[in-house]
Amino acid sequence: MLGVLIALVVLGLGPGAAAAAAEPIPNDPASESPPAFEGGVAKPRRLISPEPPRHPFMAPNGLSNLHNDAFQTDAYRGAGPLGRSMSVSSTFQVADCASVTFDSKGRIVTICVGIEAPRLKVFDPRTLEELASMTLPPRSPGTGSIFNDFTGGGYFYLDERDRAILPTNDRHMKVVAVRDTADGGVSLVEERDYDLTGAVPLGDKIISALPDYSGLIWFVSIAGVVGTVEPASGAIRTHSLGEDVSNSFAVDDSGGVYIVSDGALYRLDAAPDGTPAVTWRETYRNSGIEKPGQVGAGSGTTPTVMSDGRIAITDNADPMNVVVYRRGTDVSGERLICEQPVFTEGASATDNSLIAVRNSLIVENNYGYTGPRATQDGETTTPGVTRVDVEKDGSGCRTVWNSNEVSPTVVPKVSIENGLVYIYTKPAREDGVDAWYFTALDFCTGVRQYRQLTGTGLGYNNNYAPITIGPDGTGYVGVLGGLVRVADAVAPHGPEPGRPRGCAPKPRLKLTLSARHGRKCLLAPVTAALAGKDAALARRVRFRLGGRKRTDAQRPFSAEILGGAARAGKRVARARVMLEDGREAHVRRRFRVCARAGAVQPRRRAARPRFTG
């Protein structure tokens, strides 16, 4: 890593480079600039997914912590960037500003972790101007690589009172308030300091802290010490798992606290006196290998709480599996719901949390990332982003799509409002240019909608930092150089009111029949036309009546299906509709040909559309 550290200093990513004004992160000089934008403006599609209950002791969902909410879903309810005339800006901070939260005034509250001590900072969300800063305790000498150590600032949360609750490198937990000053500025004020040195031994480090829904603050160390802090009294109680922990944890509204160690997934609940107690423990498949792309020899995921009483992680098998369990305190039958293999044998690993959208999970492949050197000089890691769905009846899981995008280490996010999955990609390049892209995939299909260049060079490597979507739909990425902002020219939005929700809603289509009117019937010839609220989604329609077929590829879609010499009897008009998104729908309409003059009498109610795709 010495070469990487030298490169950071050469870039200016060394002590003393930070300033109050937003100085942009420098790019690598390149003889040929990579494409700045590829793709087009994405069409928003609103997904269907229940929102986690509002946590009473955390900032609102989407604003409170690295994984968005207490359930750690990594899902935003609001819209994210659609790719419309995007702008990119950054702030050069000598550190990776990974965990990004937002206070009640919309200001960014983050911890920037660099070579020296972490710093708690407040930024203007539009200009990235630094509004306040507080230096936190530095890491202890000889405590491992700064590129895979998430303690002392990698995880923290913002509470309901605009206070950052953060574990520090000296085995304390601080409560720091974001306050307005009399002169219109911002200050950071330490309100409380919980000394955890008696609970976490020397040499161990606190990795994360979160409150449960009763307000008890939980923490976990890398050596598996799980503890609680009663906020008012400061009383501390602990339980040792005896197994290493590499990531954060999740809490749900039933009182469950879910921690994954290098050996098992745990549910813990607080005993009456607040002591952490193991409710259940489930081992998972483990090759015992710390794969390139992971920071430990176990699951690389923070547990993700799903709807319908489920919880998900990845294991450390080869190939890796997405694993889903029932999370209740007691269950009938097996707790394990499914193990779905993802990626390929010998090239599957992740160290990032799963995205949860109702029955769906998104997993990213980080295999091959051994540190910043792995993505230098045009090199990159193993591709792979996959969507896995739990069957609606809970009988198992299935893979829905695979993408070959290369996203070395980012925590991906999804917008429920516009149906886009956001990742941070680094394609391989023969010219040696290290180009990093803010990239959007269609949640339903996995197809890339666009990618926007954020910058080139080591300073734009996110190194395990997440995508964050702000309240106004702006995207942010913590990178080794600081923080990058990616925004549409116009604030993004969801679909128009009344549009269908979900990935494959049945299109609202019908056939209308037109001809000259008799007293009780229509007179042939008869023309069929496509109608209904979703007729605008069609790009081609094939009409059929018996052996007669007519295709129309222009709006409005219509065709003559019955000539003037029709015989009396029942008929069925059919239409095969190809939609703009590649799906196919089938519509039919029953009617009767009358005996006199070839007249027809349509039935009042059209049959419901039959949908495939």
Coordinates of C-alpha atoms in Angstrom, one line a residue:
M1 CA 0.0 0.0 0.0
L2 CA 3.0 2.3 0.3
G3 CA 2.8 3.1 -3.5
V4 CA -0.9 4.0 -3.1
L5 CA -0.2 6.3 -0.2
I6 CA 2.5 8.1 -2.2
A7 CA 0.1 8.5 -5.1
L8 CA -2.4 10.1 -2.7
V9 CA 0.2 12.6 -1.6
V10 CA 1.1 13.3 -5.3
L11 CA -2.5 14.0 -6.0
G12 CA -2.7 16.4 -3.1
L13 CA -4.6 14.0 -1.0
G14 CA -2.3 14.6 2.0
P15 CA -2.5 16.7 5.1
G16 CA -3.6 20.3 4.8
A17 CA -5.4 20.2 1.5
A18 CA -8.9 20.9 2.8
A19 CA -10.5 24.3 2.6
A20 CA -13.9 25.8 3.4
A21 CA -14.7 26.6 -0.2
A22 CA -15.4 23.6 -2.5
E23 CA -12.2 23.0 -4.4
P24 CA -12.8 20.2 -7.0
I25 CA -11.0 16.9 -6.9
P26 CA -8.3 16.9 -9.6
N27 CA -8.5 14.5 -12.6
D28 CA -5.6 12.5 -14.0
P29 CA -4.2 14.1 -17.1
A30 CA -5.1 12.0 -20.1
S31 CA -4.2 12.2 -23.8
E32 CA -7.7 11.1 -24.7
S33 CA -10.8 12.0 -22.6
P34 CA -13.3 9.2 -22.0
P35 CA -16.9 9.8 -22.9
A36 CA -18.6 12.1 -20.5
F37 CA -22.1 10.7 -20.9
E38 CA -23.5 7.6 -22.5
G39 CA -27.1 6.5 -22.8
G40 CA -30.3 8.7 -22.6
V41 CA -32.8 10.1 -20.2
A42 CA -34.4 7.3 -18.3
K43 CA -38.2 6.9 -18.2
P44 CA -39.3 6.7 -14.6
R45 CA -41.2 3.7 -13.4
R46 CA -42.6 3.6 -9.9
L47 CA -42.0 0.4 -8.0
I48 CA -44.1 -1.3 -5.4
S49 CA -42.4 -1.8 -2.0
P50 CA -43.5 -1.2 1.6
E51 CA -41.6 1.5 3.5
P52 CA -39.9 0.5 6.7
P53 CA -41.7 2.0 9.8
R54 CA -40.4 5.5 10.7
H55 CA -37.8 5.0 13.4
P56 CA -38.6 7.4 16.4
F57 CA -35.0 7.8 17.4
M58 CA -33.4 8.3 13.9
A59 CA -33.6 11.0 11.2
P60 CA -36.3 10.2 8.6
N61 CA -35.8 7.2 6.3
G62 CA -33.4 8.0 3.5
L63 CA -31.5 10.6 5.6
S64 CA -30.3 8.8 8.7
N65 CA -27.4 6.4 7.8
L66 CA -25.3 4.8 5.2
H67 CA -27.9 2.2 4.4
N68 CA -30.9 4.7 4.4
D69 CA -33.0 3.3 7.3
A70 CA -33.0 1.0 10.3
F71 CA -33.9 -1.9 8.1
Q72 CA -30.8 -1.2 5.9
T73 CA -32.8 -1.5 2.7
D74 CA -30.7 0.9 0.6
A75 CA -33.9 2.0 -1.0
Y76 CA -35.1 5.6 -1.4
R77 CA -38.7 6.6 -1.7
G78 CA -37.9 9.7 -3.7
A79 CA -36.6 10.0 -7.3
G80 CA -33.0 9.9 -8.2
P81 CA -31.2 11.3 -11.2
L82 CA -32.7 10.4 -14.6
G83 CA -29.7 11.5 -16.7
R84 CA -31.1 14.8 -18.0
S85 CA -28.2 17.2 -18.9
M86 CA -26.2 16.2 -15.9
S87 CA -23.7 18.3 -14.0
V88 CA -20.8 17.0 -11.9
S89 CA -19.0 18.9 -9.1
S90 CA -16.8 17.8 -6.1
T91 CA -15.1 18.9 -3.0
F92 CA -11.4 18.0 -2.4
Q93 CA -11.3 16.7 1.2
V94 CA -8.1 14.6 1.6
A95 CA -10.4 11.8 2.7
D96 CA -13.3 9.5 1.7
C97 CA -16.6 11.1 2.8
A98 CA -18.5 7.9 2.8
S99 CA -21.5 7.9 5.1
V100 CA -23.7 10.8 4.0
T101 CA -26.7 11.9 6.0
F102 CA -29.0 15.0 5.9
D103 CA -30.2 17.1 8.8
S104 CA -33.6 18.8 9.1
K105 CA -32.3 21.8 7.1
G106 CA -31.2 19.6 4.2
R107 CA -27.5 20.0 5.0
I108 CA -25.0 17.2 4.4
V109 CA -23.6 15.7 7.6
T110 CA -20.8 13.2 7.0
I111 CA -17.5 11.8 8.3
C112 CA -14.5 12.0 6.0
V113 CA -12.0 9.3 6.8
G114 CA -8.4 9.8 5.5
I115 CA -4.8 9.1 6.3
E116 CA -4.9 11.1 9.5
A117 CA -7.9 11.5 11.9
P118 CA -11.5 11.3 10.7
R119 CA -13.4 14.5 10.6
L120 CA -17.1 15.1 11.1
K121 CA -18.2 17.7 8.6
V122 CA -21.2 19.7 7.4
F123 CA -21.5 20.7 3.8
D124 CA -23.9 22.8 1.7
P125 CA -25.7 20.2 -0.4
R126 CA -25.6 22.3 -3.6
T127 CA -22.2 24.1 -3.5
L128 CA -20.4 21.5 -1.3
E129 CA -19.0 24.4 0.7
E130 CA -17.8 23.3 4.1
L131 CA -20.0 24.8 6.8
A132 CA -18.5 23.1 9.9
S133 CA -15.8 20.6 10.9
M134 CA -14.8 18.6 14.0
T135 CA -11.7 16.5 14.2
L136 CA -12.3 13.1 15.8
P137 CA -9.8 10.8 17.5
P138 CA -7.2 9.3 15.1
R139 CA -6.7 5.7 14.4
S140 CA -4.2 3.8 16.5
P141 CA -0.8 3.0 14.8
G142 CA -0.5 -0.4 13.2
T143 CA -4.3 -1.1 13.1
G144 CA -4.4 -2.3 9.5
S145 CA -5.0 -0.8 6.1
I146 CA -7.0 2.4 6.0
F147 CA -8.7 1.1 2.8
N148 CA -10.6 -1.7 4.4
D149 CA -11.0 -0.4 8.0
F150 CA -14.5 1.0 8.6
T151 CA -14.2 1.7 12.3
G152 CA -14.0 5.1 13.9
G153 CA -16.2 6.9 11.3
G154 CA -17.2 4.5 8.5
Y155 CA -20.6 4.0 10.1
F156 CA -22.6 6.5 12.2
Y157 CA -26.2 7.6 12.3
L158 CA -28.1 10.9 12.6
D159 CA -30.9 10.9 15.2
E160 CA -34.2 12.7 15.2
R161 CA -32.7 15.8 16.9
D162 CA -30.0 16.4 14.2
R163 CA -27.3 14.7 16.3
A164 CA -24.6 12.5 15.0
I165 CA -24.1 9.4 17.1
L166 CA -20.7 8.0 16.2
P167 CA -18.2 5.4 17.5
T168 CA -14.6 6.7 17.7
N169 CA -11.2 5.2 17.4
D170 CA -10.5 5.6 21.2
R171 CA -13.5 3.2 22.0
H172 CA -15.9 6.0 22.9
M173 CA -19.3 6.9 21.4
K174 CA -19.9 10.6 20.9
V175 CA -23.2 12.5 20.5
V176 CA -22.5 15.6 18.4
A177 CA -25.3 18.1 17.6
V178 CA -25.5 20.2 14.4
R179 CA -26.6 23.7 15.5
D180 CA -27.3 27.0 13.9
T181 CA -25.2 29.9 15.2
A182 CA -26.4 33.5 15.9
D183 CA -24.4 34.8 12.9
G184 CA -26.2 32.4 10.5
G185 CA -23.5 29.8 10.5
V186 CA -23.3 26.2 11.6
S187 CA -21.5 24.6 14.6
L188 CA -20.8 21.1 15.8
V189 CA -21.3 20.7 19.6
E190 CA -20.4 17.6 21.5
E191 CA -23.3 16.9 23.9
R192 CA -22.3 13.5 25.3
D193 CA -19.4 11.1 25.4
Y194 CA -20.0 7.5 26.4
D195 CA -16.8 5.8 27.5
L196 CA -16.9 2.2 26.3
T197 CA -13.3 1.3 27.1
G198 CA -14.5 -0.9 30.0
A199 CA -16.7 -2.9 27.6
V200 CA -14.4 -3.0 24.5
P201 CA -10.9 -4.2 25.3
L202 CA -7.7 -2.6 24.1
G203 CA -6.9 -3.8 20.5
D204 CA -10.6 -4.2 19.7
K205 CA -12.5 -1.5 17.7
I206 CA -16.2 -0.4 17.5
I207 CA -17.5 -0.7 14.0
S208 CA -21.1 0.6 14.2
A209 CA -23.9 1.8 16.4
L210 CA -27.7 2.0 15.9
P211 CA -30.7 2.5 18.2
D212 CA -33.4 -0.1 18.5
Y213 CA -37.1 1.1 18.3
S214 CA -37.2 1.6 22.1
G215 CA -34.3 4.0 22.0
L216 CA -31.6 1.7 23.4
I217 CA -28.3 2.3 21.5
W218 CA -26.6 -0.8 20.3
F219 CA -23.0 -1.2 19.2
V220 CA -20.8 -4.0 17.9
S221 CA -17.0 -4.4 17.7
I222 CA -14.9 -6.2 15.2
A223 CA -14.1 -8.9 17.7
G224 CA -17.8 -9.6 18.2
V225 CA -18.6 -7.6 21.4
V226 CA -22.2 -6.6 21.2
G227 CA -23.3 -3.9 23.7
T228 CA -26.2 -1.6 24.6
V229 CA -26.1 1.9 26.0
E230 CA -29.0 3.4 27.9
P231 CA -28.9 7.0 26.7
A232 CA -30.1 8.8 29.9
S233 CA -28.1 6.9 32.5
G234 CA -25.2 5.8 30.3
A235 CA -25.5 2.2 31.6
I236 CA -23.6 -0.2 29.4
R237 CA -24.3 -4.0 29.1
T238 CA -22.5 -6.4 26.7
H239 CA -22.5 -9.9 25.3
S240 CA -19.6 -11.5 23.3
L241 CA -20.4 -13.5 20.2
G242 CA -16.8 -14.8 20.1
E243 CA -16.7 -14.3 16.3
D244 CA -15.4 -11.4 14.2
V245 CA -17.8 -8.9 12.7
S246 CA -16.9 -6.8 9.6
N247 CA -19.9 -4.7 8.8
S248 CA -22.9 -2.9 10.4
F249 CA -26.1 -4.4 11.6
A250 CA -29.9 -3.9 11.2
V251 CA -32.8 -3.4 13.6
D252 CA -36.5 -3.9 13.1
D253 CA -39.7 -2.7 14.8
S254 CA -40.3 -6.0 16.6
G255 CA -37.2 -5.4 18.8
G256 CA -34.8 -7.6 16.7
V257 CA -31.2 -6.7 16.2
Y258 CA -29.5 -8.6 13.3
I259 CA -25.8 -9.1 13.2
V260 CA -23.8 -11.2 10.8
S261 CA -20.4 -12.5 12.0
D262 CA -17.8 -14.5 10.1
G263 CA -19.6 -17.6 11.3
A264 CA -23.4 -17.0 11.5
L265 CA -26.3 -14.6 11.3
Y266 CA -27.8 -13.7 14.7
R267 CA -31.0 -12.2 16.0
L268 CA -30.5 -10.6 19.4
D269 CA -33.1 -8.9 21.6
A270 CA -32.7 -6.8 24.7
A271 CA -33.3 -8.6 28.0
P272 CA -35.4 -6.7 30.6
D273 CA -32.3 -5.0 32.0
G274 CA -31.0 -4.1 28.5
T275 CA -28.4 -6.8 28.1
P276 CA -28.1 -8.2 24.6
A277 CA -29.5 -11.7 24.4
V278 CA -29.2 -14.2 21.5
T279 CA -32.6 -15.1 20.2
W280 CA -31.4 -17.4 17.4
R281 CA -28.3 -18.2 15.5
E282 CA -28.1 -19.5 11.9
T283 CA -24.8 -20.6 10.3
Y284 CA -24.3 -20.1 6.6
R285 CA -22.0 -21.7 4.0
N286 CA -18.5 -20.4 4.3
S287 CA -15.4 -21.3 2.2
G288 CA -13.2 -19.9 5.0
I289 CA -11.4 -17.8 2.5
E290 CA -11.1 -14.0 2.6
K291 CA -11.7 -13.5 -1.1
P292 CA -10.3 -10.5 -3.0
G293 CA -13.1 -8.0 -2.6
Q294 CA -13.9 -8.8 1.0
V295 CA -12.5 -7.5 4.3
G296 CA -13.1 -10.7 6.2
A297 CA -13.5 -14.5 5.7
G298 CA -17.3 -14.4 6.0
S299 CA -20.4 -12.7 4.7
G300 CA -19.5 -9.2 3.5
T301 CA -23.0 -7.9 3.9
T302 CA -24.8 -5.8 6.5
P303 CA -28.1 -7.8 7.1
T304 CA -31.0 -6.5 5.1
V305 CA -34.5 -6.6 6.7
M306 CA -37.2 -7.4 4.0
S307 CA -40.9 -7.3 4.1
D308 CA -43.1 -10.3 5.1
G309 CA -40.9 -11.2 8.0
R310 CA -37.7 -12.0 6.1
I311 CA -34.0 -11.1 6.4
A312 CA -31.2 -11.5 3.8
I313 CA -27.4 -11.7 3.6
T314 CA -24.9 -13.3 1.3
D315 CA -22.8 -16.2 2.4
N316 CA -19.1 -17.0 1.7
A317 CA -19.6 -20.1 -0.4
D318 CA -18.0 -20.6 -3.8
P319 CA -19.9 -19.5 -5.8
M320 CA -21.5 -17.1 -3.3
N321 CA -25.2 -17.4 -2.4
V322 CA -27.9 -14.8 -1.6
V323 CA -29.5 -16.3 1.5
V324 CA -32.9 -15.4 2.9
Y325 CA -34.3 -16.4 6.3
R326 CA -37.4 -15.9 8.3
R327 CA -36.6 -13.4 11.0
G328 CA -39.3 -14.0 13.7
T329 CA -38.4 -15.1 17.1
D330 CA -40.2 -18.4 16.5
V331 CA -41.0 -19.9 13.1
S332 CA -42.8 -23.1 12.0
G333 CA -40.6 -25.2 9.8
E334 CA -37.2 -24.2 8.5
R335 CA -35.9 -20.7 9.1
L336 CA -34.0 -20.8 5.9
I337 CA -36.1 -19.8 2.9
C338 CA -33.5 -20.1 0.1
E339 CA -29.9 -20.1 -1.0
Q340 CA -29.6 -18.6 -4.5
P341 CA -26.1 -18.9 -6.2
V342 CA -24.9 -15.7 -7.9
F343 CA -21.9 -15.0 -10.2
T344 CA -19.4 -17.7 -11.1
E345 CA -17.3 -20.2 -9.2
G346 CA -13.9 -18.7 -8.3
A347 CA -15.0 -15.2 -9.0
S348 CA -17.8 -14.2 -6.6
A349 CA -17.6 -12.0 -3.5
T350 CA -19.2 -8.9 -2.1
D351 CA -18.6 -6.6 0.8
N352 CA -21.7 -4.5 0.4
S353 CA -25.2 -4.7 1.7
L354 CA -28.1 -6.0 -0.5
I355 CA -30.8 -3.7 -1.8
A356 CA -34.3 -4.8 -0.8
V357 CA -37.4 -4.0 -2.8
R358 CA -40.4 -6.0 -1.7
N359 CA -39.6 -9.6 -2.8
S360 CA -36.5 -8.5 -4.7
L361 CA -32.8 -8.2 -3.8
I362 CA -29.9 -6.6 -5.7
V363 CA -26.4 -7.9 -5.2
E364 CA -23.1 -6.6 -6.6
N365 CA -19.9 -8.5 -7.3
N366 CA -16.8 -7.0 -5.8
Y367 CA -14.5 -9.9 -6.6
G368 CA -10.9 -8.8 -7.4
Y369 CA -10.8 -5.6 -5.5
T370 CA -7.7 -5.9 -3.2
G371 CA -7.4 -2.1 -2.7
P372 CA -7.0 1.0 -5.0
R373 CA -4.2 -0.6 -6.9
A374 CA -6.7 -3.2 -8.4
T375 CA -8.4 -0.4 -10.4
Q376 CA -5.4 1.6 -11.5
D377 CA -3.8 2.0 -15.0
G378 CA -7.0 1.0 -16.8
E379 CA -7.5 -2.2 -14.8
T380 CA -10.8 -3.2 -13.1
T381 CA -12.5 -6.0 -11.2
T382 CA -14.9 -8.8 -12.0
P383 CA -18.2 -7.7 -13.5
G384 CA -21.6 -8.6 -12.1
V385 CA -24.8 -7.1 -10.7
T386 CA -27.7 -9.5 -10.2
R387 CA -31.4 -9.3 -9.1
V388 CA -32.7 -12.2 -7.1
D389 CA -36.4 -12.6 -6.2
V390 CA -38.0 -14.5 -3.4
E391 CA -41.0 -16.5 -4.7
K392 CA -44.3 -14.9 -3.6
D393 CA -45.3 -18.1 -1.8
G394 CA -41.9 -18.3 0.1
S395 CA -41.0 -21.6 -1.6
G396 CA -37.5 -20.4 -2.8
C397 CA -35.7 -17.8 -4.9
R398 CA -34.8 -17.3 -8.5
T399 CA -32.4 -15.1 -10.5
V400 CA -34.3 -12.5 -12.6
W401 CA -31.5 -10.8 -14.4
N402 CA -27.7 -10.5 -14.6
S403 CA -25.8 -7.4 -15.6
N404 CA -22.1 -7.4 -16.7
E405 CA -21.5 -3.9 -15.4
V406 CA -18.3 -3.6 -13.4
S407 CA -18.9 -1.9 -10.0
P408 CA -15.8 -2.6 -8.0
T409 CA -17.0 -1.7 -4.4
V410 CA -19.9 0.7 -4.2
V411 CA -22.9 0.2 -1.9
P412 CA -25.7 0.4 -4.6
K413 CA -29.0 2.1 -4.1
V414 CA -32.4 2.1 -5.7
S415 CA -35.1 4.7 -6.2
I416 CA -38.6 3.3 -5.6
E417 CA -40.1 6.4 -7.2
N418 CA -38.4 6.0 -10.6
G419 CA -37.2 2.4 -10.7
L420 CA -33.5 2.9 -11.2
V421 CA -30.6 1.1 -9.5
Y422 CA -27.6 3.3 -9.0
I423 CA -24.1 1.9 -9.1
Y424 CA -20.6 3.3 -9.5
T425 CA -18.7 1.7 -12.4
K426 CA -15.2 1.5 -13.6
P427 CA -14.8 -0.1 -17.1
A428 CA -11.5 -1.5 -18.2
R429 CA -9.6 0.7 -20.6
E430 CA -6.6 -0.3 -22.8
D431 CA -5.3 3.3 -22.8
G432 CA -4.8 3.1 -19.0
V433 CA -7.3 5.9 -18.2
D434 CA -9.1 5.3 -14.9
A435 CA -12.6 6.6 -15.6
W436 CA -15.3 6.4 -13.0
Y437 CA -19.0 6.6 -13.8
F438 CA -22.3 7.2 -11.9
T439 CA -24.4 4.6 -13.6
A440 CA -28.2 3.8 -13.6
L441 CA -29.7 0.4 -14.4
D442 CA -33.4 -0.4 -15.0
F443 CA -34.5 -2.2 -11.8
C444 CA -36.9 -4.4 -13.8
T445 CA -34.6 -5.5 -16.6
G446 CA -31.1 -4.7 -15.5
V447 CA -30.4 -2.8 -18.7
R448 CA -28.1 0.2 -18.4
Q449 CA -30.0 3.5 -18.9
Y450 CA -27.1 5.9 -18.8
R451 CA -23.7 6.5 -17.2
Q452 CA -22.2 9.9 -16.3
L453 CA -18.4 10.4 -16.0
T454 CA -17.6 11.7 -12.5
G455 CA -13.8 12.0 -13.0
T456 CA -10.6 10.1 -13.8
G457 CA -7.8 8.9 -11.5
L458 CA -7.3 7.7 -8.0
G459 CA -9.2 10.5 -6.4
Y460 CA -12.5 9.3 -7.9
N461 CA -12.2 5.7 -6.6
N462 CA -15.0 5.3 -4.0
N463 CA -13.3 2.5 -2.1
Y464 CA -16.5 0.9 -0.5
A465 CA -18.3 4.2 -0.1
P466 CA -22.0 4.2 -1.1
I467 CA -24.2 6.0 -3.5
T468 CA -26.4 8.5 -1.7
I469 CA -29.5 10.2 -3.0
G470 CA -30.4 13.6 -1.5
P471 CA -33.9 14.9 -0.7
D472 CA -33.9 16.9 -4.0
G473 CA -32.9 13.9 -6.1
T474 CA -29.2 14.7 -6.3
G475 CA -26.7 11.9 -6.3
Y476 CA -23.5 11.8 -4.1
V477 CA -20.6 9.5 -4.0
G478 CA -17.9 9.4 -1.4
V479 CA -14.5 8.9 -3.0
L480 CA -10.8 8.9 -1.9
G481 CA -10.6 12.5 -2.9
G482 CA -13.6 13.7 -0.9
L483 CA -17.2 13.9 -2.1
V484 CA -18.7 14.0 -5.7
R485 CA -22.1 15.5 -6.5
V486 CA -24.1 14.4 -9.7
A487 CA -27.3 16.3 -10.5
D488 CA -29.9 16.5 -13.3
A489 CA -30.4 19.9 -14.9
V490 CA -34.0 19.7 -13.7
A491 CA -35.0 18.1 -10.5
P492 CA -35.9 14.4 -11.2
H493 CA -39.4 13.1 -10.8
G494 CA -41.5 9.9 -10.9
P495 CA -43.9 8.8 -13.6
E496 CA -46.9 10.8 -14.5
P497 CA -50.0 10.4 -12.3
G498 CA -52.1 7.4 -13.1
R499 CA -49.3 5.4 -14.7
P500 CA -49.2 1.7 -13.7
R501 CA -46.8 0.7 -10.8
G502 CA -44.4 -2.2 -10.7
C503 CA -42.2 -4.0 -13.2
A504 CA -44.8 -5.8 -15.2
P505 CA -48.3 -4.3 -14.6
K506 CA -51.0 -5.6 -16.8
P507 CA -51.4 -2.9 -19.5
R508 CA -54.9 -1.3 -19.5
L509 CA -55.9 -2.0 -23.1
K510 CA -59.1 -2.7 -24.9
L511 CA -60.5 -3.0 -28.5
T512 CA -63.2 -0.8 -29.8
L513 CA -65.3 -1.7 -32.9
S514 CA -66.6 0.9 -35.3
A515 CA -69.0 0.8 -38.2
R516 CA -72.2 2.4 -39.4
H517 CA -75.1 2.1 -36.9
G518 CA -78.3 0.3 -37.5
R519 CA -81.2 0.4 -35.0
K520 CA -79.6 -2.1 -32.6
C521 CA -76.3 -3.0 -34.3
L522 CA -73.4 -1.9 -36.4
L523 CA -73.2 -2.4 -40.2
A524 CA -70.2 -3.9 -41.8
P525 CA -67.4 -3.2 -42.7
V526 CA -66.0 -3.2 -39.2
T527 CA -62.8 -1.5 -38.0
A528 CA -61.0 -2.5 -34.8
A529 CA -58.9 0.0 -32.9
L530 CA -56.6 -0.2 -29.9
A531 CA -57.8 1.9 -26.9
G532 CA -57.5 2.1 -23.2
K533 CA -55.4 4.2 -20.7
D534 CA -52.1 2.4 -21.8
A535 CA -52.6 2.5 -25.5
A536 CA -49.8 5.1 -25.7
L537 CA -47.3 2.4 -24.5
A538 CA -47.9 0.4 -27.8
R539 CA -45.5 0.5 -30.7
R540 CA -47.0 -2.1 -33.0
V541 CA -50.4 -3.9 -33.1
R542 CA -51.4 -7.0 -35.1
F543 CA -55.2 -7.4 -35.4
R544 CA -56.7 -10.8 -36.3
L545 CA -60.2 -12.1 -37.0
G546 CA -60.2 -15.7 -38.0
G547 CA -57.6 -16.0 -40.7
R548 CA -57.6 -12.3 -41.5
K549 CA -54.6 -10.4 -40.1
R550 CA -53.7 -6.8 -40.3
T551 CA -50.6 -5.0 -38.7
D552 CA -50.4 -1.4 -37.9
A553 CA -47.2 0.3 -36.6
Q554 CA -48.5 3.9 -36.5
R555 CA -50.7 5.6 -34.0
P556 CA -53.7 5.5 -33.7
F557 CA -53.6 1.7 -34.2
S558 CA -56.5 0.4 -36.2
A559 CA -57.4 -2.0 -39.0
E560 CA -60.5 -3.2 -40.9
I561 CA -61.2 -6.7 -39.6
L562 CA -64.6 -7.5 -41.2
G563 CA -65.7 -6.9 -44.8
G564 CA -69.2 -6.0 -46.0
A565 CA -70.2 -9.6 -47.0
A566 CA -69.9 -11.1 -43.5
R567 CA -72.0 -14.2 -42.6
A568 CA -74.1 -14.2 -39.5
G569 CA -72.6 -15.7 -36.3
K570 CA -70.3 -15.1 -33.3
R571 CA -66.9 -13.6 -33.8
V572 CA -63.8 -12.9 -31.7
A573 CA -61.5 -10.0 -32.7
R574 CA -58.0 -10.3 -31.3
A575 CA -55.0 -8.0 -31.1
R576 CA -51.3 -8.8 -30.3
V577 CA -49.8 -5.6 -28.9
M578 CA -46.0 -5.0 -28.7
L579 CA -45.2 -2.5 -26.1
E580 CA -42.4 0.1 -26.1
D581 CA -40.5 -1.7 -23.3
G582 CA -40.4 -5.0 -25.3
R583 CA -43.3 -6.7 -23.5
E584 CA -46.2 -8.2 -25.3
A585 CA -50.0 -8.0 -24.5
H586 CA -53.0 -9.8 -26.0
V587 CA -56.5 -8.2 -26.1
R588 CA -59.7 -9.7 -27.5
R589 CA -63.3 -8.6 -28.1
R590 CA -66.3 -10.9 -28.6
F591 CA -69.2 -9.8 -30.9
R592 CA -72.0 -11.2 -33.1
V593 CA -72.6 -10.7 -36.8
C594 CA -76.3 -10.1 -37.3
A595 CA -78.3 -11.9 -40.1
R596 CA -79.5 -8.7 -41.8
A597 CA -77.1 -6.7 -44.0
G598 CA -74.1 -8.0 -42.3
A599 CA -74.7 -6.0 -39.2
V600 CA -72.8 -6.7 -35.9
Q601 CA -73.8 -6.2 -32.3
P602 CA -70.9 -5.6 -29.9
R603 CA -71.2 -6.9 -26.4
R604 CA -71.2 -4.1 -23.8
R605 CA -68.2 -5.4 -21.7
A606 CA -64.9 -6.3 -23.3
A607 CA -63.0 -9.3 -22.0
R608 CA -60.1 -8.5 -19.7
P609 CA -56.7 -8.3 -21.5
R610 CA -54.5 -11.4 -21.3
F611 CA -50.9 -10.4 -20.6
T612 CA -47.6 -12.2 -21.3
G613 CA -44.1 -11.0 -20.8

